[in-house]
mmCIF file of C-alpha atoms in Angstrom:
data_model
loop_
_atom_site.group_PDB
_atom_site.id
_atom_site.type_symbol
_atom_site.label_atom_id
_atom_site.label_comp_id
_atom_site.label_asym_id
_atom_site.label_seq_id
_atom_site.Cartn_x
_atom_site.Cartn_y
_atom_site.Cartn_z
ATOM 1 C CA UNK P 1 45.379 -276.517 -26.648
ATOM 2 C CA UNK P 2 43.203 -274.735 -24.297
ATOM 3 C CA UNK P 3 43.376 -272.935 -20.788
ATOM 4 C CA UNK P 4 44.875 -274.548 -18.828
ATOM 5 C CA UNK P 5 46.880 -276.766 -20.748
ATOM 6 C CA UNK P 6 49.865 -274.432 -21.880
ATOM 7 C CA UNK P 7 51.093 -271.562 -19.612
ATOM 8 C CA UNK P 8 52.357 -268.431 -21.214
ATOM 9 C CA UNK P 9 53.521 -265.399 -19.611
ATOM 10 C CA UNK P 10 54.308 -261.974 -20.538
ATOM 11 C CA UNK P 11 56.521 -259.565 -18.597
ATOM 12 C CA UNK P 12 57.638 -255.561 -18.575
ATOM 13 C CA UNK P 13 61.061 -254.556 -17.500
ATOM 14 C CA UNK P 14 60.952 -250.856 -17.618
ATOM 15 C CA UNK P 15 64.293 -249.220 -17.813
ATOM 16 C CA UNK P 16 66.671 -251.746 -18.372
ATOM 17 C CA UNK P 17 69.042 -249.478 -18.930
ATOM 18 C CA UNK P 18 70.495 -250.920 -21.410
ATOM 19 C CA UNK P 19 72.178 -250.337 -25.303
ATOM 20 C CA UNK P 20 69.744 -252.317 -28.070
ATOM 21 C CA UNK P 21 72.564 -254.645 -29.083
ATOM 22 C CA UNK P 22 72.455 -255.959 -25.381
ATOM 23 C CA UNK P 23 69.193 -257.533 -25.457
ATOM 24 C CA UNK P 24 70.370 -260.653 -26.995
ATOM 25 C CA UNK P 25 72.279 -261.068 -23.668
ATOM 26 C CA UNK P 26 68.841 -260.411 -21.683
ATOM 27 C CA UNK P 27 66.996 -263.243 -24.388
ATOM 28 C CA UNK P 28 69.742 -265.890 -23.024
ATOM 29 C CA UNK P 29 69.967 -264.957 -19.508
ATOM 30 C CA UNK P 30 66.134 -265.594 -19.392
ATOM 31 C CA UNK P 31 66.010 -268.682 -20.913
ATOM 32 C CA UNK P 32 68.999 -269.679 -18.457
ATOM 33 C CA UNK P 33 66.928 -268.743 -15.486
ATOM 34 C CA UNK P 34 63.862 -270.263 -16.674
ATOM 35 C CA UNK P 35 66.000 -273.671 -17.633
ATOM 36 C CA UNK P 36 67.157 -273.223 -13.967
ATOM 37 C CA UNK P 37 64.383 -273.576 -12.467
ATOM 38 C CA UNK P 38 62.905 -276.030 -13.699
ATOM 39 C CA UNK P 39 65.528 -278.224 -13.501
ATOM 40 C CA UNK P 40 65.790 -277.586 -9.850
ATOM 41 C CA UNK P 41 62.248 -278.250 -8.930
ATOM 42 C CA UNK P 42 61.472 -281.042 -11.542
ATOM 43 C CA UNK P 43 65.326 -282.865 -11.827
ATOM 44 C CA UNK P 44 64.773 -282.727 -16.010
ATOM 45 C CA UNK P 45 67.814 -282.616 -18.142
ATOM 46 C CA UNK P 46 66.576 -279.493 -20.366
ATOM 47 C CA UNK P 47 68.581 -277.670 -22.791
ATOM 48 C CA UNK P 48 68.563 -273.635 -24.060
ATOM 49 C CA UNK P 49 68.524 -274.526 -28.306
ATOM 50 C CA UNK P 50 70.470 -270.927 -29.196
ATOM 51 C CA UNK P 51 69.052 -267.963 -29.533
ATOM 52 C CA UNK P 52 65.689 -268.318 -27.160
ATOM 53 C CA UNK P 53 64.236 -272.140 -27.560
ATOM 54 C CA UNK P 54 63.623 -274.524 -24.160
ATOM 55 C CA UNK P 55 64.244 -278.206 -25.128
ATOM 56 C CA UNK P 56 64.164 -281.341 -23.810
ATOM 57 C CA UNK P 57 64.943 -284.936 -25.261
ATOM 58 C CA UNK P 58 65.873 -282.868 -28.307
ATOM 59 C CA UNK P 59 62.334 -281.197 -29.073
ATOM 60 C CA UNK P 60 61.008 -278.156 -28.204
ATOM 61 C CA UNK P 61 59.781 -277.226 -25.078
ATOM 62 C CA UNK P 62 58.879 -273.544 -25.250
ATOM 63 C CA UNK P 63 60.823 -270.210 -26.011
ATOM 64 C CA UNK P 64 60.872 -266.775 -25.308
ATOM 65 C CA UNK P 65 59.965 -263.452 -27.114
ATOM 66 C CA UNK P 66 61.529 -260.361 -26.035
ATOM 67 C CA UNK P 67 60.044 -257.028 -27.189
ATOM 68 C CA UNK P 68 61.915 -253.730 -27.133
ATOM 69 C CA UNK P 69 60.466 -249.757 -27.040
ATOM 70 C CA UNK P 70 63.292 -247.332 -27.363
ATOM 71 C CA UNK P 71 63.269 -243.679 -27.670
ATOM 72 C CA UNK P 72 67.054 -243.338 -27.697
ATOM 73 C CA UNK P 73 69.820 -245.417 -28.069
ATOM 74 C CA UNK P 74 68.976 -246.572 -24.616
ATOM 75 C CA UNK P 75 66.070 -249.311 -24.590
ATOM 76 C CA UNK P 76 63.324 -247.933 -22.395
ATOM 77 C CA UNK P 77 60.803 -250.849 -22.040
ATOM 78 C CA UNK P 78 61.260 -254.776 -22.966
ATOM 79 C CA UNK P 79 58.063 -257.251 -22.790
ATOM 80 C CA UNK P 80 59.388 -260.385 -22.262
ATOM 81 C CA UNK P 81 56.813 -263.563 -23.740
ATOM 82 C CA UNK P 82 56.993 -266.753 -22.368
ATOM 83 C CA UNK P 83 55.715 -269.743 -23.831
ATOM 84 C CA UNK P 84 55.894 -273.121 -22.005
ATOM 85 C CA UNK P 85 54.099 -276.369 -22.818
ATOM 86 C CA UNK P 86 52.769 -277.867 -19.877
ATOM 87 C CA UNK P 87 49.725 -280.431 -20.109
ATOM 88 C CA UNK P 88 48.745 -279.314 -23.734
ATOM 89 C CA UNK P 89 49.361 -281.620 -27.098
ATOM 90 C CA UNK P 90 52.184 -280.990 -28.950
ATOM 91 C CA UNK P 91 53.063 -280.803 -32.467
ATOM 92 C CA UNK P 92 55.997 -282.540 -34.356
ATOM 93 C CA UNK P 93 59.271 -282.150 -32.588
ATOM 94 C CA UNK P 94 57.764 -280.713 -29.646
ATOM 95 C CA UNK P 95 56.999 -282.245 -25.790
ATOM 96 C CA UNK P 96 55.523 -280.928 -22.877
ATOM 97 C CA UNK P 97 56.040 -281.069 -19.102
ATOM 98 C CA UNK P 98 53.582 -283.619 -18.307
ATOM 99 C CA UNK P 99 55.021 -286.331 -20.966
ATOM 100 C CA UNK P 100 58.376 -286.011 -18.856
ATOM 101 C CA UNK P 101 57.063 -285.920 -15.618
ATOM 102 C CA UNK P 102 54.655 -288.826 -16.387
ATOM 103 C CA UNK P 103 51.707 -286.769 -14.947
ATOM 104 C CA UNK P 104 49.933 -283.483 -15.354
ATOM 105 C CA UNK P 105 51.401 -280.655 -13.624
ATOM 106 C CA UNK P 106 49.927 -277.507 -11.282
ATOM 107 C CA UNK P 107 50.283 -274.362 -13.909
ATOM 108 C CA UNK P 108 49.842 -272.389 -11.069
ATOM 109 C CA UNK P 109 53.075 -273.788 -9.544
ATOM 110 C CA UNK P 110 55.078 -273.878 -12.965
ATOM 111 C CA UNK P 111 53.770 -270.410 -13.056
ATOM 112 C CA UNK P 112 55.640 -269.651 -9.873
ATOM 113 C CA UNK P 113 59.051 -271.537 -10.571
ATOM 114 C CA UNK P 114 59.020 -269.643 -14.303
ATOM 115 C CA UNK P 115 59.106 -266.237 -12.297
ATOM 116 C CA UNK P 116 61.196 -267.581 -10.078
ATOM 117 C CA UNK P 117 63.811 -268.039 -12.633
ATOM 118 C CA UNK P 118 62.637 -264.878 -14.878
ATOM 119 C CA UNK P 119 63.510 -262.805 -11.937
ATOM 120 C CA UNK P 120 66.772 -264.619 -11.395
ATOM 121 C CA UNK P 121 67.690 -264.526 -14.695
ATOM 122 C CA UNK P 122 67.182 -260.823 -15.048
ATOM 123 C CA UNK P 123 68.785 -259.982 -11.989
ATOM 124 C CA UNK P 124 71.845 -261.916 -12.943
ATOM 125 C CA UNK P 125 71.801 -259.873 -16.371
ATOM 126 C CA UNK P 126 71.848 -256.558 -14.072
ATOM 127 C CA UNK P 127 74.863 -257.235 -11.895
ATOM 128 C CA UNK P 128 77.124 -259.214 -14.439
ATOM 129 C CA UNK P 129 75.740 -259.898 -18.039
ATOM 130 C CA UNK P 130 76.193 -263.362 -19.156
ATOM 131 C CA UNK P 131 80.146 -263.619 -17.485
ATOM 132 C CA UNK P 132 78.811 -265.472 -14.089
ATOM 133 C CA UNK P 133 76.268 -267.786 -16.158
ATOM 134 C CA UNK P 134 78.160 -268.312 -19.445
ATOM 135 C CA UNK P 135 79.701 -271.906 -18.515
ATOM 136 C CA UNK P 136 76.542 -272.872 -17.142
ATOM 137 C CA UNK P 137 74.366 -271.680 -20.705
ATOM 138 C CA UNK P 138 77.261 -273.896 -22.426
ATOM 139 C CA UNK P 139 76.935 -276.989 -20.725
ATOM 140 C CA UNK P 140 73.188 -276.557 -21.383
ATOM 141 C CA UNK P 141 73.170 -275.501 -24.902
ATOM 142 C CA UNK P 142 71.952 -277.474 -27.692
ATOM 143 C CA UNK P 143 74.128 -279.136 -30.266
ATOM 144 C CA UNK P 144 77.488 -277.553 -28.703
ATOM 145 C CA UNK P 145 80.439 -279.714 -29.998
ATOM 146 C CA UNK P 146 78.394 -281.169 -32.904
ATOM 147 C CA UNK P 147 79.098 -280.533 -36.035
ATOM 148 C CA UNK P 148 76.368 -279.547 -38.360
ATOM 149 C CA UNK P 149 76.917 -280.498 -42.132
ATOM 150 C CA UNK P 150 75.554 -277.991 -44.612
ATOM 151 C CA UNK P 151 76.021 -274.098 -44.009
ATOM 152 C CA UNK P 152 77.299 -271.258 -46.200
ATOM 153 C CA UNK P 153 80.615 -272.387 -44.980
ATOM 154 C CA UNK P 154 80.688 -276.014 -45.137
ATOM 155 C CA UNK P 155 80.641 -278.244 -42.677
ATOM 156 C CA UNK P 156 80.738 -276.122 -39.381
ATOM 157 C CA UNK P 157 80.585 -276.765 -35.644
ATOM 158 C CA UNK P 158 79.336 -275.485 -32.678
ATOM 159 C CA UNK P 159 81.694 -274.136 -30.194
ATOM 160 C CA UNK P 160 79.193 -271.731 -27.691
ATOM 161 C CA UNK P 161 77.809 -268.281 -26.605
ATOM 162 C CA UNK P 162 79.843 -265.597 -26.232
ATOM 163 C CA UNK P 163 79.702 -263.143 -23.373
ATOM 164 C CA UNK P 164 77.367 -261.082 -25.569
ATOM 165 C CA UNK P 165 74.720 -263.578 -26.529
ATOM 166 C CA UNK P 166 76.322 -264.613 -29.841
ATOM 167 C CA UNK P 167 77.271 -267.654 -31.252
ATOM 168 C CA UNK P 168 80.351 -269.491 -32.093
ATOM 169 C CA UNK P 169 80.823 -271.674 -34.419
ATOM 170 C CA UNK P 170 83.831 -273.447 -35.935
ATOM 171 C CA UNK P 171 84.515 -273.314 -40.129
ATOM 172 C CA UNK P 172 87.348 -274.722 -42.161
ATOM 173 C CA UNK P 173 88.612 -271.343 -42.299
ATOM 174 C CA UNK P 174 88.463 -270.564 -38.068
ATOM 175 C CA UNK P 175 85.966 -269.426 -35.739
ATOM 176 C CA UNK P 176 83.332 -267.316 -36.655
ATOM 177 C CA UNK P 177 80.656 -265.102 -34.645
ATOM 178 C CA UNK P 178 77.185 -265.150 -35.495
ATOM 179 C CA UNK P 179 74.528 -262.542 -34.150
ATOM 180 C CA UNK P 180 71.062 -263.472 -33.377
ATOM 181 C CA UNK P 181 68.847 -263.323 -35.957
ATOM 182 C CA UNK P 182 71.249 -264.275 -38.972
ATOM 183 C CA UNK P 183 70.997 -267.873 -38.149
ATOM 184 C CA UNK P 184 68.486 -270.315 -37.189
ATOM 185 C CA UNK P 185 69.539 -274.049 -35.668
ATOM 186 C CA UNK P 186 66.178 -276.343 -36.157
ATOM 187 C CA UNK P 187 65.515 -279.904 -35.081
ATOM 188 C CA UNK P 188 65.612 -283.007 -36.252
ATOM 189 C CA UNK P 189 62.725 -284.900 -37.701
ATOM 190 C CA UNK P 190 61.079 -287.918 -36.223
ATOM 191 C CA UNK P 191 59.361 -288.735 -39.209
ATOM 192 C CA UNK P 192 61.307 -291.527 -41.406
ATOM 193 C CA UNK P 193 59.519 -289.882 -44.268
ATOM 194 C CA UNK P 194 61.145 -286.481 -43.831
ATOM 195 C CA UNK P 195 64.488 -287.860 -42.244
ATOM 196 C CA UNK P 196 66.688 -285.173 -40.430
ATOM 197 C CA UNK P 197 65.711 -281.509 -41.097
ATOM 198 C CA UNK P 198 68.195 -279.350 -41.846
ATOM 199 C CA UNK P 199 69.830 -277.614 -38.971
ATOM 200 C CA UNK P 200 71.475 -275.337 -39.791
ATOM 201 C CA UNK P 201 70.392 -272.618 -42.529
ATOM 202 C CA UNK P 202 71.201 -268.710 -43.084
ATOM 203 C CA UNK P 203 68.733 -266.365 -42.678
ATOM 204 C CA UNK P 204 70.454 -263.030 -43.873
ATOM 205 C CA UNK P 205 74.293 -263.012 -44.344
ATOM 206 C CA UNK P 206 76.654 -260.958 -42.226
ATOM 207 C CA UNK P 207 79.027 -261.020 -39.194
#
């Protein structure tokens, strides 16, 4: 992929002042202000695929990495890594800016709008959590109100995020909440050969 082909970024909030369990919140109101941007400044329907993935037409478009250090229950310090593909090839299921766009793109201005929205995103986080941006992160989120066939619990669907960065989703028996990091949503195949991966599978069990 090269230099100056794919941009990726790396931030340090220090002092977040914030409780460990709250940094799925942060993960989500990132993506949301990185989504924001770009939509903005390039018109592109793009999507947040739940917990941290940037999509658009379905595949994936980057996703962020957040990092803790915490010497208390407090988190002190949280890298946040950014990867976006811009003018670089892609693998399977995943696209990059300048296939959309229909031309090569500036990194140093995609640089700019992803701190744009980093910043706004984070602020956001500071003043409100995810209450202000919550309806917004649903109307972008991938697969909301599709049901998803095989899971521990049958056939489920998904409903959205909840004001703490989980996820809902809809089972024969109710609603249940699922934490980040006990379930990962994938994407579906292009290749006739392989069909439709599976999108839905557990990675540890628990509430």
């Amino acid at each position: 992929m090269g230099i100056g082909s794919r941009r990726t970024l790396s931030l340090t909030a220090a002092q977040p002042e914030c409780p460990l369990s709250n940094v799925a919140e942060l993960t989500i109101a990132l993506a949301w202000g990185v989504i924001a941007a770009l939509r903005s400044h390039l018109a592109l329907d793009l999507q947040i695929k739940w917990p941290n993935d940037l999509v658009a037409q379905g595949q994936k478009l980057g996703g962020l990495l957040l990092q803790t250090r915490s010497f208390s229950p407090q988190v002190q310090v949280v890298v946040a890594g950014l990867g976006l593909n811009v003018n670089n090839s892609v693998p399977e299921m995943g696209i990059n800016l300048s296939t959309l766009m229909h031309q090569p793109l500036d990194l140093t201005q995609v640089a700019a709008w992803v701190l744009q929205g980093l910043e706004q995103g984070y602020s956001i986080w500071q003043q409100s959590g995810l209450t202000s941006i919550q309806a917004e992160i649903n109307s972008w989120l991938m697969y909301r109100q599709q049901v998803l066939p095989s899971s521990p619990w049958g056939a489920v669907k998904i409903e959205g995020i909840t004001a703490s960065g989980s996820l809902q989703i809809l089972t024969s028996q109710g609603v249940r909440t699922v934490n980040p990091g006990h379930l990962h949503l994938g994407y579906l195949s292009a290749d006739p050969d392989l069909g439709i991966t599976t999108l839905y599978s557990q990675k540890c069990f628990g509430d």
